[in-house]
mmCIF file of C-alpha atoms in Angstrom:
data_model
loop_
_atom_site.group_PDB
_atom_site.id
_atom_site.type_symbol
_atom_site.label_atom_id
_atom_site.label_comp_id
_atom_site.label_asym_id
_atom_site.label_seq_id
_atom_site.Cartn_x
_atom_site.Cartn_y
_atom_site.Cartn_z
ATOM 1 C CA UNK A 1 0.000 0.000 0.000
ATOM 2 C CA UNK A 2 1.417 3.380 -0.965
ATOM 3 C CA UNK A 3 0.236 5.053 2.237
ATOM 4 C CA UNK A 4 2.540 2.934 4.431
ATOM 5 C CA UNK A 5 5.606 2.837 2.162
ATOM 6 C CA UNK A 6 7.394 5.354 4.402
ATOM 7 C CA UNK A 7 5.934 4.269 7.751
ATOM 8 C CA UNK A 8 7.769 2.482 10.539
ATOM 9 C CA UNK A 9 5.853 1.543 13.689
ATOM 10 C CA UNK A 10 7.738 0.868 16.905
ATOM 11 C CA UNK A 11 6.368 -1.016 19.896
ATOM 12 C CA UNK A 12 8.040 -2.342 23.021
ATOM 13 C CA UNK A 13 8.800 -5.792 21.563
ATOM 14 C CA UNK A 14 8.547 -5.417 17.795
ATOM 15 C CA UNK A 15 9.082 -2.974 14.948
ATOM 16 C CA UNK A 16 6.846 -2.959 11.874
ATOM 17 C CA UNK A 17 8.403 -1.904 8.559
ATOM 18 C CA UNK A 18 7.000 -1.849 5.004
ATOM 19 C CA UNK A 19 7.438 -5.052 3.004
ATOM 20 C CA UNK A 20 10.289 -4.282 0.605
ATOM 21 C CA UNK A 21 12.357 -6.148 -1.952
ATOM 22 C CA UNK A 22 15.128 -6.929 0.546
ATOM 23 C CA UNK A 23 12.634 -8.987 2.598
ATOM 24 C CA UNK A 24 11.361 -11.167 -0.252
ATOM 25 C CA UNK A 25 13.942 -13.971 -0.170
ATOM 26 C CA UNK A 26 13.389 -14.724 3.533
ATOM 27 C CA UNK A 27 9.636 -14.346 3.139
ATOM 28 C CA UNK A 28 9.761 -16.858 0.286
ATOM 29 C CA UNK A 29 11.660 -19.295 2.496
ATOM 30 C CA UNK A 30 8.944 -18.950 5.138
ATOM 31 C CA UNK A 31 6.148 -19.574 2.679
ATOM 32 C CA UNK A 32 7.793 -22.758 1.423
ATOM 33 C CA UNK A 33 6.659 -24.290 4.727
ATOM 34 C CA UNK A 34 3.577 -26.490 4.385
ATOM 35 C CA UNK A 35 2.559 -25.532 7.926
ATOM 36 C CA UNK A 36 2.482 -21.812 7.091
ATOM 37 C CA UNK A 37 0.756 -22.467 3.778
ATOM 38 C CA UNK A 38 -1.993 -24.301 5.668
ATOM 39 C CA UNK A 39 -2.314 -21.730 8.459
ATOM 40 C CA UNK A 40 -2.459 -18.809 5.999
ATOM 41 C CA UNK A 41 -4.448 -20.620 3.276
ATOM 42 C CA UNK A 42 -1.700 -19.728 0.798
ATOM 43 C CA UNK A 43 -0.508 -21.375 -2.380
ATOM 44 C CA UNK A 44 3.248 -21.888 -2.933
ATOM 45 C CA UNK A 45 4.833 -19.345 -5.280
ATOM 46 C CA UNK A 46 8.123 -19.324 -7.135
ATOM 47 C CA UNK A 47 10.729 -16.788 -6.038
ATOM 48 C CA UNK A 48 10.044 -14.744 -9.172
ATOM 49 C CA UNK A 49 6.315 -14.731 -8.392
ATOM 50 C CA UNK A 50 7.093 -13.680 -4.819
ATOM 51 C CA UNK A 51 9.050 -10.638 -6.073
ATOM 52 C CA UNK A 52 6.160 -9.710 -8.352
ATOM 53 C CA UNK A 53 3.717 -10.113 -5.462
ATOM 54 C CA UNK A 54 5.789 -7.756 -3.310
ATOM 55 C CA UNK A 55 5.633 -5.097 -6.034
ATOM 56 C CA UNK A 56 1.887 -5.599 -6.380
ATOM 57 C CA UNK A 57 1.288 -5.277 -2.651
ATOM 58 C CA UNK A 58 3.424 -2.124 -2.490
ATOM 59 C CA UNK A 59 1.270 -0.453 -5.148
ATOM 60 C CA UNK A 60 -2.060 -1.915 -4.020
ATOM 61 C CA UNK A 61 -4.494 0.645 -2.600
ATOM 62 C CA UNK A 62 -6.436 -2.037 -0.721
ATOM 63 C CA UNK A 63 -3.717 -4.023 1.086
ATOM 64 C CA UNK A 64 -1.376 -2.703 3.779
ATOM 65 C CA UNK A 65 1.520 -5.014 4.664
ATOM 66 C CA UNK A 66 4.196 -4.711 7.328
ATOM 67 C CA UNK A 67 7.116 -7.012 8.065
ATOM 68 C CA UNK A 68 7.507 -7.745 11.779
ATOM 69 C CA UNK A 69 11.003 -7.340 13.233
ATOM 70 C CA UNK A 70 12.085 -8.468 16.672
ATOM 71 C CA UNK A 71 12.965 -5.141 18.278
ATOM 72 C CA UNK A 72 15.810 -6.419 20.485
ATOM 73 C CA UNK A 73 17.537 -8.181 17.604
ATOM 74 C CA UNK A 74 17.025 -5.227 15.271
ATOM 75 C CA UNK A 75 18.552 -2.815 17.791
ATOM 76 C CA UNK A 76 21.479 -5.197 18.231
ATOM 77 C CA UNK A 77 22.169 -5.920 14.544
ATOM 78 C CA UNK A 78 20.536 -3.026 12.662
ATOM 79 C CA UNK A 79 19.737 -5.690 10.061
ATOM 80 C CA UNK A 80 16.115 -5.998 9.023
ATOM 81 C CA UNK A 81 16.417 -9.357 7.275
ATOM 82 C CA UNK A 82 18.113 -11.017 10.260
ATOM 83 C CA UNK A 83 15.450 -9.530 12.555
ATOM 84 C CA UNK A 84 12.407 -10.674 10.545
ATOM 85 C CA UNK A 85 9.965 -12.862 12.475
ATOM 86 C CA UNK A 86 6.690 -12.524 10.540
ATOM 87 C CA UNK A 87 4.250 -10.187 8.853
ATOM 88 C CA UNK A 88 0.877 -8.551 9.398
ATOM 89 C CA UNK A 89 -1.663 -7.256 6.899
ATOM 90 C CA UNK A 90 -4.804 -5.202 6.736
ATOM 91 C CA UNK A 91 -6.775 -5.250 3.522
ATOM 92 C CA UNK A 92 -10.076 -3.743 2.489
ATOM 93 C CA UNK A 93 -12.616 -6.395 1.544
ATOM 94 C CA UNK A 94 -15.573 -4.278 0.406
ATOM 95 C CA UNK A 95 -15.270 -1.686 -2.356
ATOM 96 C CA UNK A 96 -18.441 -0.003 -1.136
ATOM 97 C CA UNK A 97 -17.238 0.277 2.486
ATOM 98 C CA UNK A 98 -13.604 1.322 2.981
ATOM 99 C CA UNK A 99 -14.053 1.275 6.760
ATOM 100 C CA UNK A 100 -14.298 -2.546 6.730
ATOM 101 C CA UNK A 101 -11.033 -4.469 6.665
ATOM 102 C CA UNK A 102 -9.635 -7.928 7.273
ATOM 103 C CA UNK A 103 -6.550 -8.332 9.449
ATOM 104 C CA UNK A 104 -3.954 -11.104 9.289
ATOM 105 C CA UNK A 105 -0.968 -11.915 11.463
ATOM 106 C CA UNK A 106 1.777 -14.493 10.949
ATOM 107 C CA UNK A 107 4.698 -15.219 13.245
ATOM 108 C CA UNK A 108 6.799 -17.392 10.959
ATOM 109 C CA UNK A 109 9.768 -17.894 13.282
ATOM 110 C CA UNK A 110 8.587 -20.531 15.759
ATOM 111 C CA UNK A 111 10.976 -19.366 18.489
ATOM 112 C CA UNK A 112 9.094 -16.048 18.670
ATOM 113 C CA UNK A 113 5.609 -17.491 19.103
ATOM 114 C CA UNK A 114 3.672 -17.366 22.374
ATOM 115 C CA UNK A 115 5.848 -14.617 23.865
ATOM 116 C CA UNK A 116 3.737 -11.528 23.238
ATOM 117 C CA UNK A 117 5.175 -10.479 19.897
ATOM 118 C CA UNK A 118 2.218 -11.667 17.869
ATOM 119 C CA UNK A 119 -0.234 -9.901 20.156
ATOM 120 C CA UNK A 120 1.718 -6.635 20.134
ATOM 121 C CA UNK A 121 2.112 -6.747 16.339
ATOM 122 C CA UNK A 122 -1.644 -7.182 16.006
ATOM 123 C CA UNK A 123 -2.381 -4.321 18.396
ATOM 124 C CA UNK A 124 0.027 -2.032 16.546
ATOM 125 C CA UNK A 125 -1.609 -2.906 13.238
ATOM 126 C CA UNK A 126 -5.109 -2.390 14.635
ATOM 127 C CA UNK A 127 -4.198 1.047 16.000
ATOM 128 C CA UNK A 128 -2.547 1.975 12.685
ATOM 129 C CA UNK A 129 -5.614 0.794 10.791
ATOM 130 C CA UNK A 130 -7.947 2.903 12.909
ATOM 131 C CA UNK A 131 -5.848 6.072 13.010
ATOM 132 C CA UNK A 132 -4.171 6.058 9.587
ATOM 133 C CA UNK A 133 -6.521 4.051 7.340
ATOM 134 C CA UNK A 134 -9.868 4.990 8.876
ATOM 135 C CA UNK A 135 -10.926 1.388 9.570
ATOM 136 C CA UNK A 136 -13.953 1.052 11.851
ATOM 137 C CA UNK A 137 -14.579 -2.682 11.690
ATOM 138 C CA UNK A 138 -12.001 -5.459 11.568
ATOM 139 C CA UNK A 139 -12.526 -9.093 10.678
ATOM 140 C CA UNK A 140 -10.140 -11.998 11.171
ATOM 141 C CA UNK A 141 -10.647 -15.269 9.287
ATOM 142 C CA UNK A 142 -8.810 -18.078 11.070
ATOM 143 C CA UNK A 143 -8.520 -21.816 10.492
ATOM 144 C CA UNK A 144 -10.550 -23.754 13.052
ATOM 145 C CA UNK A 145 -7.520 -25.764 14.177
ATOM 146 C CA UNK A 146 -5.459 -22.607 14.798
ATOM 147 C CA UNK A 147 -6.596 -22.440 18.418
ATOM 148 C CA UNK A 148 -3.794 -20.126 19.592
ATOM 149 C CA UNK A 149 -4.691 -17.465 17.011
ATOM 150 C CA UNK A 150 -8.423 -17.724 17.751
ATOM 151 C CA UNK A 151 -7.812 -17.321 21.482
ATOM 152 C CA UNK A 152 -5.511 -14.355 20.943
ATOM 153 C CA UNK A 153 -8.086 -12.445 18.884
ATOM 154 C CA UNK A 154 -10.784 -13.260 21.417
ATOM 155 C CA UNK A 155 -8.603 -11.785 24.169
ATOM 156 C CA UNK A 156 -8.285 -8.625 22.080
ATOM 157 C CA UNK A 157 -12.075 -8.256 22.094
ATOM 158 C CA UNK A 158 -12.968 -9.959 18.802
ATOM 159 C CA UNK A 159 -16.209 -11.944 18.746
ATOM 160 C CA UNK A 160 -17.240 -14.810 16.494
ATOM 161 C CA UNK A 161 -19.706 -13.766 13.790
ATOM 162 C CA UNK A 162 -19.630 -16.826 11.521
ATOM 163 C CA UNK A 163 -18.185 -20.300 11.156
ATOM 164 C CA UNK A 164 -17.659 -22.367 8.014
ATOM 165 C CA UNK A 165 -17.093 -26.102 8.195
ATOM 166 C CA UNK A 166 -16.638 -26.143 4.411
ATOM 167 C CA UNK A 167 -13.701 -23.705 4.501
ATOM 168 C CA UNK A 168 -12.642 -24.895 7.983
ATOM 169 C CA UNK A 169 -12.506 -21.336 9.319
ATOM 170 C CA UNK A 170 -14.097 -19.005 11.798
ATOM 171 C CA UNK A 171 -14.642 -15.280 11.293
ATOM 172 C CA UNK A 172 -14.126 -12.986 14.279
ATOM 173 C CA UNK A 173 -14.895 -9.270 14.301
ATOM 174 C CA UNK A 174 -14.327 -6.126 16.359
ATOM 175 C CA UNK A 175 -15.345 -2.506 15.906
ATOM 176 C CA UNK A 176 -13.462 0.651 16.796
ATOM 177 C CA UNK A 177 -16.354 1.873 18.975
ATOM 178 C CA UNK A 178 -16.551 -1.324 21.041
ATOM 179 C CA UNK A 179 -15.656 -0.306 24.599
ATOM 180 C CA UNK A 180 -14.037 -3.637 25.564
ATOM 181 C CA UNK A 181 -11.948 -3.664 22.388
ATOM 182 C CA UNK A 182 -10.787 -0.051 22.805
ATOM 183 C CA UNK A 183 -10.052 -0.537 26.513
ATOM 184 C CA UNK A 184 -7.966 -3.657 25.890
ATOM 185 C CA UNK A 185 -5.932 -1.867 23.227
ATOM 186 C CA UNK A 186 -5.339 1.102 25.512
ATOM 187 C CA UNK A 187 -4.361 -1.068 28.490
ATOM 188 C CA UNK A 188 -2.050 -3.471 26.657
ATOM 189 C CA UNK A 189 -0.360 -1.351 23.998
ATOM 190 C CA UNK A 190 2.513 -0.054 26.109
ATOM 191 C CA UNK A 191 4.407 1.723 23.328
ATOM 192 C CA UNK A 192 3.312 3.011 19.930
ATOM 193 C CA UNK A 193 5.352 5.426 17.871
ATOM 194 C CA UNK A 194 5.240 5.954 14.141
ATOM 195 C CA UNK A 195 7.733 7.506 11.746
ATOM 196 C CA UNK A 196 6.549 8.559 8.289
ATOM 197 C CA UNK A 197 10.023 9.006 6.775
ATOM 198 C CA UNK A 198 11.327 5.445 7.022
ATOM 199 C CA UNK A 199 11.980 4.777 3.319
ATOM 200 C CA UNK A 200 13.373 8.245 2.687
ATOM 201 C CA UNK A 201 16.018 7.703 5.369
ATOM 202 C CA UNK A 202 16.755 4.169 4.138
ATOM 203 C CA UNK A 203 17.290 5.496 0.635
ATOM 204 C CA UNK A 204 19.364 8.383 1.956
ATOM 205 C CA UNK A 205 21.739 6.069 3.826
ATOM 206 C CA UNK A 206 22.016 3.743 0.836
ATOM 207 C CA UNK A 207 22.938 6.694 -1.391
ATOM 208 C CA UNK A 208 25.479 7.904 1.169
ATOM 209 C CA UNK A 209 27.114 4.464 1.304
ATOM 210 C CA UNK A 210 27.166 4.248 -2.486
ATOM 211 C CA UNK A 211 28.681 7.730 -2.775
ATOM 212 C CA UNK A 212 31.371 6.874 -0.217
ATOM 213 C CA UNK A 213 32.160 3.637 -2.043
ATOM 214 C CA UNK A 214 32.502 5.417 -5.382
ATOM 215 C CA UNK A 215 34.706 8.094 -3.820
ATOM 216 C CA UNK A 216 36.938 5.420 -2.233
ATOM 217 C CA UNK A 217 37.184 3.577 -5.554
ATOM 218 C CA UNK A 218 38.101 6.805 -7.326
ATOM 219 C CA UNK A 219 40.808 7.623 -4.773
ATOM 220 C CA UNK A 220 42.311 4.163 -5.097
ATOM 221 C CA UNK A 221 42.305 4.188 -8.904
ATOM 222 C CA UNK A 222 45.709 3.964 -10.436
ATOM 223 C CA UNK A 223 46.416 5.500 -13.843
#
């Protein structure tokens, strides 16, 4: 989504950054897992298709995607790829109602599950969706056997609105004016800060490094 291409969201445990080309290879490795394909109802893609999908998502006006970084590891390494642990998405599902959106969360790195990072990533994305995208109602479609994810969304204040045995999924929903939902978000989202110049600074530093490299190469050139 173009609106989040320069946005970085920082919480107490995780950092959310726009899905960019540098993330694709690791993301592709994740999605080669049959477990993640089942949990996310995804079809396997080739690496080339994955790169094309990243470009499509970046330009899509209806889908907002962030890569989830472990904050501690990112602060230690300053390397986004090494710090990647999953992704989260919000996408509009009804052309006639832009305030309705579906939310998804995936913690791909198993060592980072069940330790609060998935919950915080979801809360950050929900707050971003409400404040930046104008979403008023969220839905989450979850496989019936994904008990941990169902329980997490229920703790956040989501309620079941439908169940499909055919598709083996349950749909949970929450609205931005639901008092229990808003209170839980306020009580449990310890830190939320957003920068809208993330990509500009990334590009700036890349250009600075390239300029320094070219200058060094020029100085070392022998006639």
